[in-house]
Coordinates of C-alpha atoms in Angstrom, one line a residue:
Chain A
M216 CA 17.1 16.3 -76.2
A217 CA 19.0 13.5 -74.6
I218 CA 21.9 15.4 -74.4
D219 CA 20.1 18.6 -72.8
S220 CA 18.3 16.5 -70.1
S221 CA 20.5 14.0 -69.1
P222 CA 23.1 16.2 -67.1
V223 CA 19.4 17.6 -64.9
I224 CA 18.6 14.1 -64.4
N225 CA 22.0 13.1 -63.1
S226 CA 22.3 15.9 -60.8
S227 CA 18.5 15.9 -59.5
G228 CA 19.3 12.3 -58.9
A229 CA 22.4 12.8 -57.3
T230 CA 20.8 15.4 -54.9
T231 CA 18.2 13.3 -54.0
R232 CA 20.7 10.5 -53.2
F233 CA 22.6 13.0 -51.2
R234 CA 19.7 14.0 -49.2
R235 CA 18.5 10.6 -48.6
R236 CA 21.9 9.9 -47.5
R237 CA 22.2 12.6 -45.2
S238 CA 18.9 12.0 -43.6
R239 CA 19.7 8.5 -43.1
R240 CA 23.0 9.4 -41.5
L241 CA 20.9 11.9 -39.3
S242 CA 18.5 8.9 -38.3
E243 CA 21.3 6.5 -37.6
S244 CA 23.0 9.1 -35.2
I245 CA 19.4 9.5 -33.7
V246 CA 19.0 5.6 -33.1
A247 CA 22.6 5.4 -31.6
T248 CA 21.8 8.4 -29.3
I249 CA 18.6 6.5 -28.3
L250 CA 20.3 3.3 -27.8
M251 CA 22.9 5.1 -25.8
I252 CA 20.6 6.7 -23.5
C253 CA 18.8 3.5 -22.4
A254 CA 22.0 1.8 -21.4
A255 CA 23.2 4.9 -19.6
I256 CA 19.8 4.4 -17.4
T257 CA 22.0 1.4 -16.1
I258 CA 24.5 4.3 -14.7
L259 CA 21.4 6.6 -13.5
T260 CA 20.3 4.1 -11.5
T261 CA 23.4 3.4 -9.5
V262 CA 24.1 7.0 -9.4
G263 CA 20.3 7.6 -8.0
I264 CA 20.6 4.6 -5.4
V265 CA 23.9 6.1 -4.3
A266 CA 22.4 9.7 -3.8
I267 CA 19.5 9.0 -2.4
L268 CA 21.3 6.6 0.3
L269 CA 23.7 9.4 0.8
A270 CA 21.4 12.0 1.3
E271 CA 19.0 10.6 3.5
G272 CA 21.8 8.7 5.2
L273 CA 23.6 12.0 6.0
S274 CA 20.9 13.8 7.4
F275 CA 20.3 11.0 9.5
F276 CA 23.9 11.3 10.6
G277 CA 23.1 15.0 11.3
E278 CA 20.6 14.0 13.9
V279 CA 22.5 10.6 15.5
K280 CA 25.9 10.4 15.8
P281 CA 27.5 8.0 13.5
Q282 CA 29.4 6.1 16.4
D283 CA 26.1 5.8 18.4
F284 CA 24.3 4.2 14.9
F285 CA 27.4 1.9 14.4
F286 CA 28.6 0.8 17.9
G287 CA 25.4 1.2 19.9
T288 CA 23.9 -2.1 21.1
R289 CA 20.2 -0.8 21.5
W290 CA 18.0 -0.5 18.6
T291 CA 14.8 0.8 19.5
P292 CA 13.8 3.6 17.0
L293 CA 10.0 2.9 17.3
F294 CA 9.9 3.3 21.3
P295 CA 9.8 6.7 23.3
S296 CA 13.3 6.1 24.4
A297 CA 14.6 5.8 20.9
G298 CA 17.9 4.1 20.8
F299 CA 19.7 4.2 17.5
G300 CA 22.5 1.4 17.7
V301 CA 22.5 -0.8 14.4
L302 CA 24.6 -3.3 15.9
P303 CA 21.4 -5.7 17.0
L304 CA 20.1 -5.6 13.4
I305 CA 23.6 -6.7 11.8
C306 CA 24.0 -9.4 14.7
G307 CA 20.9 -10.5 13.5
T308 CA 21.6 -10.2 9.6
L309 CA 25.1 -11.9 10.0
L310 CA 23.8 -14.8 12.0
I311 CA 21.4 -15.8 9.6
A312 CA 23.7 -15.3 7.1
L313 CA 26.1 -17.5 9.0
G314 CA 23.5 -20.3 9.7
A315 CA 22.6 -20.2 5.9
S316 CA 25.9 -20.5 4.7
L317 CA 26.5 -23.7 7.1
I318 CA 24.0 -25.3 4.8
S319 CA 24.3 -23.7 1.4
L320 CA 28.3 -23.6 1.0
P321 CA 28.5 -27.6 2.0
L322 CA 25.3 -28.7 -0.1
G323 CA 26.1 -26.3 -3.0
T324 CA 29.7 -27.6 -3.1
L325 CA 28.6 -31.4 -3.1
A326 CA 25.8 -31.1 -5.7
A327 CA 28.7 -29.1 -7.8
V328 CA 30.9 -31.9 -7.4
Y329 CA 28.3 -34.5 -8.3
L330 CA 27.3 -32.3 -11.3
S331 CA 30.5 -32.0 -12.6
E332 CA 32.3 -35.1 -12.1
Y333 CA 30.1 -38.2 -11.0
A334 CA 26.6 -37.4 -12.9
K335 CA 25.9 -38.3 -16.2
P336 CA 25.0 -36.3 -19.1
K337 CA 21.4 -37.3 -19.0
V338 CA 21.0 -37.1 -15.1
R339 CA 23.0 -33.5 -15.0
N340 CA 20.7 -32.4 -17.5
I341 CA 17.9 -33.0 -15.4
L342 CA 19.2 -32.5 -11.9
K343 CA 20.8 -28.9 -12.7
P344 CA 17.8 -27.1 -14.1
I345 CA 15.8 -28.5 -10.9
L346 CA 18.6 -27.4 -8.6
E347 CA 18.0 -24.0 -10.3
V348 CA 14.4 -24.2 -9.7
L349 CA 15.2 -23.7 -6.0
A350 CA 16.6 -20.2 -6.9
G351 CA 13.5 -19.2 -9.0
V352 CA 10.6 -20.1 -6.2
P353 CA 9.5 -16.9 -4.8
T354 CA 11.1 -16.0 -1.2
I355 CA 7.8 -15.4 0.1
V356 CA 7.3 -19.0 -0.2
Y357 CA 10.4 -20.2 1.6
G358 CA 8.7 -17.8 4.4
Y359 CA 5.8 -19.6 4.5
F360 CA 7.4 -22.9 4.3
A361 CA 9.7 -22.0 7.1
L362 CA 7.1 -20.5 9.3
T363 CA 4.2 -23.3 8.7
W364 CA 6.4 -26.4 8.3
I365 CA 9.8 -26.2 9.5
T366 CA 9.2 -24.2 12.9
P367 CA 6.6 -26.7 13.7
L368 CA 8.7 -29.8 12.8
L369 CA 11.6 -28.5 15.0
K370 CA 9.4 -27.8 18.0
A371 CA 8.0 -31.2 17.7
T372 CA 11.2 -33.1 17.2
I373 CA 14.5 -31.7 18.6
F374 CA 13.8 -28.0 19.9
P375 CA 10.2 -28.2 22.0
D376 CA 11.1 -24.6 23.2
I377 CA 11.5 -23.0 19.8
G378 CA 10.0 -19.8 19.2
V379 CA 7.3 -19.2 16.7
F380 CA 9.7 -16.7 15.2
N381 CA 13.4 -18.1 15.1
A382 CA 16.3 -17.7 13.4
L383 CA 17.0 -21.5 12.6
S384 CA 14.2 -21.7 10.6
A385 CA 15.3 -18.6 8.7
M386 CA 18.9 -20.0 8.5
I387 CA 17.5 -23.2 7.1
V388 CA 15.3 -22.1 4.1
V389 CA 17.5 -18.9 3.2
G390 CA 20.5 -21.9 3.0
I391 CA 18.3 -24.0 1.0
M392 CA 17.3 -21.0 -1.6
T393 CA 21.0 -20.0 -1.7
V394 CA 22.4 -23.8 -2.9
P395 CA 21.9 -23.1 -6.6
M396 CA 24.1 -20.1 -6.4
V397 CA 26.7 -22.3 -5.5
S398 CA 26.1 -25.3 -7.2
S399 CA 25.5 -23.7 -10.6
I400 CA 28.7 -21.3 -10.4
S401 CA 31.0 -24.0 -8.9
D402 CA 29.7 -26.4 -11.7
D403 CA 30.6 -24.0 -14.3
S404 CA 34.3 -23.5 -12.6
I405 CA 34.9 -27.0 -12.1
R406 CA 33.8 -28.0 -15.6
A407 CA 35.9 -25.0 -17.0
V408 CA 39.2 -26.8 -15.6
P409 CA 41.1 -28.0 -18.8
A410 CA 40.8 -31.6 -19.7
S411 CA 44.6 -32.1 -19.9
L412 CA 44.9 -31.6 -16.0
R413 CA 42.4 -34.4 -15.6
E414 CA 44.0 -36.4 -18.2
A415 CA 47.4 -36.0 -16.6
A416 CA 46.6 -36.8 -13.1
Y417 CA 44.6 -40.3 -14.3
G418 CA 47.6 -40.7 -16.2
L419 CA 49.8 -41.2 -13.2
G420 CA 47.0 -43.6 -11.6
S421 CA 45.1 -41.8 -9.4
T422 CA 41.2 -42.3 -8.9
K423 CA 38.6 -40.3 -9.6
F424 CA 38.3 -39.1 -5.7
E425 CA 41.9 -38.2 -6.0
V426 CA 41.5 -36.3 -9.1
V427 CA 38.3 -34.3 -7.9
T428 CA 39.9 -33.5 -4.5
R429 CA 43.6 -32.8 -5.4
V430 CA 43.0 -31.4 -8.8
T431 CA 40.1 -30.0 -10.2
F432 CA 38.7 -29.0 -7.1
P433 CA 41.7 -26.9 -6.1
A434 CA 42.1 -25.7 -10.0
A435 CA 38.4 -24.3 -9.6
L436 CA 39.1 -22.9 -6.1
S437 CA 38.9 -19.3 -6.9
G438 CA 35.5 -19.8 -8.8
I439 CA 34.1 -21.6 -6.0
V440 CA 35.1 -19.2 -3.6
A441 CA 33.3 -16.6 -5.5
S442 CA 30.1 -18.3 -5.7
Y443 CA 30.9 -18.6 -2.1
I444 CA 30.7 -14.8 -1.6
L445 CA 27.7 -14.4 -4.1
A446 CA 25.7 -16.8 -1.9
V447 CA 26.6 -15.2 1.7
S448 CA 25.8 -11.6 -0.2
R449 CA 22.5 -13.1 -1.3
A450 CA 21.8 -14.2 2.0
V451 CA 22.4 -11.2 3.6
G452 CA 20.1 -8.9 1.2
E453 CA 17.2 -11.9 1.6
T454 CA 14.2 -10.1 3.0
M455 CA 10.7 -12.0 2.9
A456 CA 11.8 -15.0 4.2
V457 CA 13.6 -13.6 7.1
T458 CA 10.8 -11.3 7.7
L459 CA 8.5 -13.9 8.1
A460 CA 10.3 -16.8 9.5
A461 CA 12.8 -14.6 12.0
G462 CA 10.4 -12.0 13.4
A463 CA 11.0 -8.5 14.5
T464 CA 12.9 -8.7 17.7
P465 CA 16.3 -6.7 17.4
R466 CA 18.7 -8.3 19.8
I467 CA 22.5 -9.4 19.8
T468 CA 22.5 -13.3 20.5
A469 CA 23.9 -16.1 19.1
N470 CA 21.2 -18.5 19.9
P471 CA 19.4 -19.6 17.0
L472 CA 16.2 -20.3 18.6
E473 CA 15.8 -16.8 19.2
S474 CA 13.7 -14.5 17.4
V475 CA 16.0 -11.8 15.7
Q476 CA 15.3 -9.0 13.3
T477 CA 17.9 -8.4 10.2
M478 CA 18.4 -4.9 8.4
T479 CA 16.2 -6.0 5.6
A480 CA 13.5 -7.0 7.8
Y481 CA 13.5 -3.8 9.9
I482 CA 13.3 -1.9 6.6
V483 CA 10.0 -4.1 5.9
Q484 CA 8.6 -3.2 9.3
V485 CA 8.9 0.5 8.8
S486 CA 7.4 0.4 5.5
L487 CA 4.4 -1.4 6.9
G488 CA 3.9 0.8 9.7
D489 CA 2.7 4.0 9.9
T490 CA 6.1 6.1 10.7
P491 CA 5.7 9.8 8.8
Q492 CA 8.2 10.2 6.2
G493 CA 10.7 13.1 6.9
T494 CA 11.2 12.2 10.6
T495 CA 14.3 10.8 12.2
V496 CA 12.7 7.5 12.7
F497 CA 11.8 7.0 9.2
R498 CA 15.5 8.3 7.9
T499 CA 16.6 5.1 10.1
I500 CA 15.6 2.8 7.0
F501 CA 18.0 4.7 4.9
A502 CA 20.7 4.7 7.2
V503 CA 20.2 0.8 7.3
A504 CA 19.9 0.7 3.9
L505 CA 22.9 2.3 3.2
T506 CA 25.0 -0.3 5.7
L507 CA 23.4 -3.3 3.7
F508 CA 24.3 -1.8 0.3
A509 CA 27.9 -1.3 1.6
I510 CA 28.4 -4.6 2.7
T511 CA 26.7 -6.3 -0.4
L512 CA 28.7 -4.1 -2.7
I513 CA 31.6 -5.0 -1.2
M514 CA 31.1 -8.8 -1.1
N515 CA 30.0 -8.5 -4.6
L516 CA 33.2 -6.5 -5.8
I517 CA 35.6 -9.4 -4.3
S518 CA 33.8 -12.3 -5.8
D519 CA 34.1 -10.3 -9.3
R520 CA 37.9 -9.7 -8.3
I521 CA 38.3 -13.5 -7.8
V522 CA 36.4 -14.5 -11.0
S523 CA 38.3 -12.3 -13.1
R524 CA 41.6 -13.2 -11.6
Y525 CA 40.7 -16.9 -12.3
K526 CA 39.5 -16.3 -15.9
E527 CA 42.9 -14.9 -17.0
R528 CA 44.8 -18.1 -15.4
Y529 CA 44.0 -20.5 -18.3
E530 CA 43.3 -18.2 -21.2
Chain B
M227 CA 70.2 -56.8 -7.9
T228 CA 67.8 -59.8 -7.4
T229 CA 64.6 -58.9 -5.7
D230 CA 62.9 -61.2 -3.6
P231 CA 59.6 -62.6 -5.4
S232 CA 57.9 -63.0 -2.3
R233 CA 58.3 -59.3 -1.5
T234 CA 57.2 -58.4 -4.9
S235 CA 54.1 -60.3 -4.4
F236 CA 53.5 -58.7 -1.0
R237 CA 53.8 -55.0 -2.6
A238 CA 51.3 -55.8 -5.3
N239 CA 49.2 -57.1 -2.7
L240 CA 49.5 -53.8 -0.5
F241 CA 48.8 -51.8 -3.8
N242 CA 45.8 -53.9 -4.7
V243 CA 44.4 -53.6 -0.9
K244 CA 44.9 -49.8 -0.9
L245 CA 43.8 -49.5 -4.4
A246 CA 40.3 -51.2 -3.4
R247 CA 40.5 -48.8 -0.5
R248 CA 41.0 -45.9 -2.4
H249 CA 38.3 -46.7 -5.0
L250 CA 36.0 -47.2 -2.1
T251 CA 36.7 -43.8 -0.5
G252 CA 35.9 -42.6 -4.2
S253 CA 32.4 -44.0 -4.5
I254 CA 31.3 -43.4 -0.8
F255 CA 32.3 -39.8 -1.9
G256 CA 30.2 -40.0 -5.0
I257 CA 27.4 -41.1 -3.1
V258 CA 27.5 -38.3 -0.4
A259 CA 27.9 -36.0 -3.4
L260 CA 24.6 -37.3 -5.0
L261 CA 22.9 -36.9 -1.5
G262 CA 24.3 -33.4 -1.0
A263 CA 22.3 -32.5 -4.4
L264 CA 19.4 -34.3 -3.5
V265 CA 18.6 -32.6 -0.4
G266 CA 17.6 -29.6 -2.4
V267 CA 15.5 -31.5 -4.8
A268 CA 13.7 -33.0 -1.6
V269 CA 12.9 -30.1 -0.2
L270 CA 11.7 -28.5 -3.2
I271 CA 9.3 -31.6 -3.4
I272 CA 8.5 -31.4 0.5
M273 CA 7.8 -27.7 0.0
L274 CA 5.3 -28.1 -3.1
V275 CA 3.4 -31.1 -1.2
E276 CA 2.5 -28.9 1.9
V277 CA 1.7 -26.0 0.0
W278 CA -0.6 -28.4 -1.9
R279 CA -1.9 -29.8 1.1
D280 CA -2.6 -26.4 3.2
G281 CA -3.7 -24.7 -0.1
I282 CA -6.2 -27.1 -1.8
R283 CA -8.9 -26.3 0.5
Y284 CA -9.4 -22.9 -0.8
F285 CA -8.2 -23.6 -4.2
R286 CA -11.3 -23.3 -6.2
L287 CA -12.4 -20.7 -8.9
E288 CA -14.4 -17.9 -6.8
F289 CA -10.6 -17.8 -5.1
L290 CA -10.0 -15.5 -8.0
D291 CA -13.1 -13.9 -7.9
L292 CA -13.5 -12.5 -4.1
F293 CA -11.8 -9.8 -2.7
P294 CA -9.6 -9.9 0.5
S295 CA -11.8 -10.2 3.6
R296 CA -11.8 -10.7 7.2
K297 CA -13.6 -13.9 7.1
P298 CA -11.5 -16.6 5.6
D299 CA -14.5 -18.5 3.9
Q300 CA -15.2 -15.4 1.5
A301 CA -11.4 -14.1 1.0
G302 CA -10.0 -14.2 -2.3
F303 CA -7.2 -12.9 -4.4
K304 CA -9.4 -10.8 -7.3
S305 CA -7.1 -7.6 -6.4
A306 CA -3.8 -9.4 -5.6
F307 CA -3.7 -11.3 -8.8
W308 CA -5.0 -8.2 -11.3
G309 CA -2.5 -6.1 -9.6
S310 CA 0.4 -8.5 -10.3
L311 CA -0.5 -8.5 -13.9
W312 CA -1.2 -5.0 -14.1
V313 CA 2.4 -4.3 -12.5
I314 CA 4.0 -7.0 -14.4
G315 CA 2.8 -5.8 -17.5
T316 CA 4.0 -2.5 -16.7
T317 CA 7.0 -3.6 -16.0
A318 CA 7.6 -5.9 -19.3
M319 CA 6.3 -2.6 -21.4
I320 CA 9.3 -0.5 -19.9
A321 CA 11.8 -3.2 -19.2
F322 CA 11.6 -5.0 -22.6
P323 CA 12.5 -1.8 -25.1
V324 CA 15.0 -0.2 -22.5
G325 CA 17.0 -3.7 -22.0
V326 CA 17.1 -4.7 -25.4
S327 CA 17.9 -1.0 -26.5
A328 CA 20.8 -0.8 -23.9
A329 CA 22.1 -4.5 -25.0
I330 CA 22.2 -3.6 -28.5
Y331 CA 23.8 -0.7 -27.8
L332 CA 26.5 -2.3 -25.7
E333 CA 26.7 -5.4 -28.3
E334 CA 26.4 -3.2 -31.6
Y335 CA 27.4 0.4 -31.1
A336 CA 29.7 0.9 -28.2
P337 CA 33.4 1.2 -28.6
K338 CA 35.6 -1.0 -26.9
N339 CA 37.0 1.6 -24.2
W340 CA 37.0 2.2 -20.6
V341 CA 33.4 3.8 -20.9
T342 CA 31.8 0.9 -21.9
K343 CA 33.9 -1.2 -19.5
I344 CA 32.4 0.9 -16.4
L345 CA 28.9 0.4 -18.1
Q346 CA 29.6 -3.4 -18.2
T347 CA 30.8 -3.6 -14.4
N348 CA 28.2 -1.3 -13.1
I349 CA 25.4 -3.4 -14.7
S350 CA 26.7 -6.8 -13.2
N351 CA 27.1 -5.0 -9.8
L352 CA 23.6 -3.8 -10.4
A353 CA 22.5 -7.3 -10.6
G354 CA 23.7 -8.1 -7.0
V355 CA 22.1 -5.1 -5.2
P356 CA 19.7 -6.4 -2.9
S357 CA 16.1 -5.8 -3.9
I358 CA 14.9 -3.9 -1.0
V359 CA 17.3 -1.1 -1.9
Y360 CA 15.5 -0.8 -5.3
G361 CA 12.2 -0.2 -3.3
L362 CA 13.9 2.9 -1.5
L363 CA 14.9 4.1 -5.0
G364 CA 11.6 4.0 -6.1
L365 CA 9.8 5.8 -2.9
Q366 CA 12.3 8.4 -3.1
I367 CA 12.2 9.1 -6.9
F368 CA 8.7 7.8 -8.3
V369 CA 6.5 8.3 -5.3
R370 CA 8.2 11.5 -3.6
G371 CA 10.1 12.7 -6.8
T372 CA 13.4 13.8 -5.1
I373 CA 16.9 12.6 -4.9
G374 CA 17.6 13.8 -1.5
V375 CA 18.3 17.3 -1.9
G376 CA 15.8 20.2 -1.9
P377 CA 11.9 20.0 -1.8
S378 CA 10.4 16.6 -3.1
L379 CA 7.9 17.1 -6.3
E380 CA 5.4 15.4 -4.1
D381 CA 5.7 18.0 -1.4
L382 CA 5.3 20.4 -4.3
G383 CA 2.1 18.7 -5.6
L384 CA 3.8 18.2 -8.7
N385 CA 4.0 14.4 -8.7
D386 CA 1.0 12.2 -8.9
F387 CA 2.2 8.9 -9.6
G388 CA 1.9 8.0 -6.0
R389 CA 2.1 4.6 -4.9
S390 CA 0.4 3.5 -8.1
V391 CA 1.0 0.5 -10.6
L392 CA 3.1 2.7 -12.8
T393 CA 5.3 3.3 -9.7
G394 CA 5.4 -0.3 -8.9
G395 CA 6.3 -1.1 -12.6
L396 CA 8.8 1.7 -12.8
T397 CA 10.5 0.2 -9.7
L398 CA 10.7 -3.2 -10.6
A399 CA 11.5 -2.5 -14.2
L400 CA 14.6 -1.0 -12.8
L401 CA 15.3 -4.2 -10.7
I402 CA 15.0 -6.7 -13.6
L403 CA 17.0 -4.3 -16.1
P404 CA 20.7 -5.4 -15.3
V405 CA 19.0 -9.3 -16.1
V406 CA 17.3 -8.3 -19.3
I407 CA 20.3 -6.6 -20.7
V408 CA 22.8 -9.4 -19.8
A409 CA 20.6 -11.8 -21.3
S410 CA 19.8 -10.0 -24.3
Q411 CA 23.4 -9.6 -25.0
E412 CA 24.2 -13.0 -24.8
S413 CA 21.5 -14.2 -27.6
L414 CA 23.1 -11.0 -29.8
R415 CA 26.4 -12.0 -29.3
A416 CA 25.4 -15.6 -30.5
V417 CA 24.3 -14.2 -33.7
P418 CA 27.0 -15.1 -36.4
P419 CA 29.4 -12.1 -37.5
S420 CA 29.0 -13.4 -41.1
I421 CA 25.1 -12.1 -41.0
R422 CA 26.4 -8.6 -40.0
E423 CA 29.2 -8.7 -42.6
A424 CA 27.0 -9.6 -45.6
S425 CA 24.1 -6.9 -44.7
Y426 CA 27.4 -4.3 -44.5
G427 CA 28.4 -5.6 -47.9
V428 CA 25.5 -4.9 -49.7
G429 CA 25.3 -1.6 -48.3
A430 CA 23.3 -1.4 -45.2
T431 CA 23.7 1.0 -42.6
R432 CA 24.3 -0.3 -39.0
W433 CA 20.8 0.2 -37.8
Q434 CA 19.4 -1.3 -40.9
T435 CA 21.8 -4.1 -40.2
V436 CA 20.6 -4.7 -36.5
R437 CA 16.8 -3.9 -37.2
H438 CA 16.6 -6.0 -40.1
H439 CA 19.3 -8.8 -39.5
V440 CA 20.5 -9.2 -36.1
L441 CA 17.3 -8.3 -34.1
P442 CA 15.2 -11.1 -35.7
E443 CA 17.6 -13.7 -35.3
A444 CA 18.3 -12.9 -31.6
L445 CA 14.6 -12.0 -30.6
P446 CA 13.8 -15.6 -29.1
G447 CA 16.8 -15.5 -26.9
V448 CA 15.9 -11.9 -26.3
M449 CA 12.1 -12.9 -25.6
T450 CA 13.5 -15.7 -23.2
G451 CA 15.6 -14.0 -21.3
T452 CA 12.9 -10.9 -20.5
I453 CA 10.2 -13.6 -19.4
L454 CA 12.4 -15.4 -17.2
A455 CA 13.4 -11.8 -15.8
L456 CA 9.7 -11.2 -15.5
S457 CA 9.1 -14.4 -13.4
R458 CA 11.4 -13.1 -10.9
A459 CA 9.6 -9.7 -10.6
I460 CA 6.4 -11.2 -10.2
G461 CA 7.7 -13.0 -6.8
E462 CA 9.0 -9.7 -5.7
T463 CA 7.4 -8.8 -2.4
A464 CA 10.2 -6.4 -0.4
P465 CA 10.7 -3.7 -3.2
L466 CA 7.0 -2.9 -3.5
I467 CA 6.3 -2.8 0.2
T468 CA 8.9 -0.1 0.6
I469 CA 7.4 1.9 -1.9
G470 CA 4.0 1.7 0.0
A471 CA 2.0 -0.9 -2.1
L472 CA -1.0 -1.2 0.2
T473 CA -1.8 -4.5 2.2
F474 CA -5.6 -4.6 1.9
V475 CA -7.1 -3.4 -1.2
A476 CA -10.8 -4.4 -2.3
F477 CA -10.6 -3.2 -5.6
T478 CA -8.7 -4.2 -9.1
P479 CA -6.9 -1.5 -10.7
E480 CA -8.2 0.5 -13.8
H481 CA -5.5 2.4 -15.2
L482 CA -2.0 3.2 -14.5
L483 CA -2.3 5.6 -11.5
D484 CA -4.3 3.3 -9.5
D485 CA -3.6 1.9 -6.1
F486 CA -2.8 -1.7 -6.2
T487 CA -1.4 -4.5 -4.2
V488 CA 0.2 -7.8 -5.5
M489 CA 0.2 -11.6 -5.2
P490 CA 3.3 -12.1 -2.9
I491 CA 2.4 -8.8 -0.7
Q492 CA -1.3 -10.5 -0.2
I493 CA 0.3 -13.9 0.6
Y494 CA 2.8 -12.2 3.1
N495 CA -0.3 -10.9 4.7
W496 CA -2.2 -13.8 5.2
A497 CA 0.7 -16.0 6.2
A498 CA 1.9 -13.3 8.9
R499 CA -1.6 -13.6 10.6
P500 CA -1.9 -16.3 13.5
Q501 CA -5.0 -17.6 12.6
H502 CA -4.7 -21.2 10.7
D503 CA -7.5 -20.6 8.4
F504 CA -5.5 -17.4 6.6
Q505 CA -2.3 -19.4 6.5
D506 CA -4.0 -21.8 4.5
L507 CA -5.2 -19.0 2.1
A508 CA -1.6 -18.1 1.9
A509 CA -0.9 -21.5 0.6
T510 CA -3.8 -21.1 -2.1
G511 CA -2.3 -17.9 -3.1
I512 CA 1.4 -19.4 -3.4
M513 CA -0.5 -22.1 -5.8
V514 CA -1.9 -19.2 -7.9
L515 CA 1.6 -17.9 -7.9
L516 CA 3.6 -20.8 -8.6
I517 CA 1.1 -21.7 -11.6
A518 CA 1.6 -18.2 -13.1
L519 CA 5.4 -18.8 -12.6
L520 CA 5.0 -22.0 -14.4
V521 CA 3.1 -20.7 -17.3
M522 CA 5.6 -18.1 -17.7
N523 CA 8.3 -20.5 -17.8
A524 CA 6.9 -22.9 -20.3
I525 CA 6.3 -19.8 -22.6
A526 CA 10.0 -19.0 -22.1
V527 CA 11.0 -22.4 -22.7
S528 CA 8.9 -23.3 -25.7
L529 CA 9.9 -20.1 -27.3
R530 CA 13.4 -21.1 -27.1
Y531 CA 12.7 -24.6 -28.6
R532 CA 10.7 -23.2 -31.4
F533 CA 12.6 -20.4 -32.6
G534 CA 16.2 -21.1 -31.0
H535 CA 19.1 -22.0 -33.2
G536 CA 21.2 -22.7 -30.2
N537 CA 20.5 -19.3 -28.7
G538 CA 20.5 -19.3 -24.9
R539 CA 21.5 -22.2 -23.0

């Protein structure tokens, strides 16, 4: 009996085990495929963004000549005598990004130096998260603050003839909201400077100020520059605060007391309006978004390149 | 070779004077740097105080129980509040599973080759795309059902996503996906390899190892990252305006294909009006939005402390 049955049991056991292993292998590969598809969605997102911007943008350039768009100085697509020159929007965007960086770069750098070199760990552990809250506050809140507090304050004190909508208040709030991008990333890269460099400088009799300005800061410079570029790129893409604070007057100007319109604010204006889809006027938002996307992408790629080069140095 | 003692002492004196000056420069610089750091903190405090002072007038329970109105005294936040909850819920249901799966793929499955490198670079670049561009993506793909060439699904009458909660949720999910993926990857990476090796050692497959050992260990960090990403999504305005979310809604959504508005859009709508009363309503709306953010962050932090074994920062 025992001799008879044992091979049967053995073989059937082996078959089930084999079957189970095969089904397990199958379900393993199904799971792996599903996970891979989820990761591929990110690629599809990029492809989708580029495809729709190019498709709509190119059909816009079929109706308006690219040179009229990129070099034209009159942006009045919503008027009967339509002008499709994007320069006023680019000018408004750059004016605000420039003004914002005059605030965020120095303040962010000082904060980073303080956090990394001067602050005691206890202070640092409180101060750094508080600064990061600035980046977590919704941008609409900054827009409200600029419109209802900063502009009236400026009007009452230094600039009595400032408009309700003006570039200056937008610059200030965009500058403040991008401070943590500079301070956090720069702080990280200053702290990544090897201790041996600092110790060597102290060993030669340098004071703390000399160590900071002549050793650690230059050593961390590439990371700091990368954080600058990211902050400016964020300022270029910032939407709601500038829409609320700077208004909707496309013009080429360097006067921060006037109302300007940024590329993002124009897209919001058209989206809120009743421009029918499929018209040339509606397609302008894709052409503008394509320009915006190209500018921010280039800046982000440059910053990525700087960061990766920087990483190689101390490894 | 003999040095004049008076000259040495003069030199030492000069050195000491200079050293004192060098230290003084240093401490002045330290104070300036501290002031630089404090400017941000000061602005944050002023902003919160101002919002509080403007908004407290309308801050009462009915604010959440009234629909927007032309009369400031009868205006409320109900449609925006519930609209935000619906949209964020939808975003979470999509972004969490997809983001975590993508992170698991990248950390546990993907071979180290150029394809994976492209995936990774692409994710970090996506995080830098302005949010309004995602709005245009949502408008074309989910509202109109087109990738730009050929007739759109909307033209053919095949697409009834419209400007619905589902469209908003999908758009915001794409927006925060890179953040969720990167945060999840970080906490998966923090799981010690010994756990994986022990699991493989007793004969578990890769998925069994991930499912039963790696993922439970990484979950608190993953959830913290996801909640922080969602708290970014709840404040997003621009992409939802671009997909055409309505600015005046006097009902709450009842299903995924309903029209909607969200808190930031309602705040924008009120803040952009010239009347003072509506601007105060905007401040009240901001108070509600900030409280919602605070609650989400508190949940994220408490998750990190309760379950975290040094996961995340």
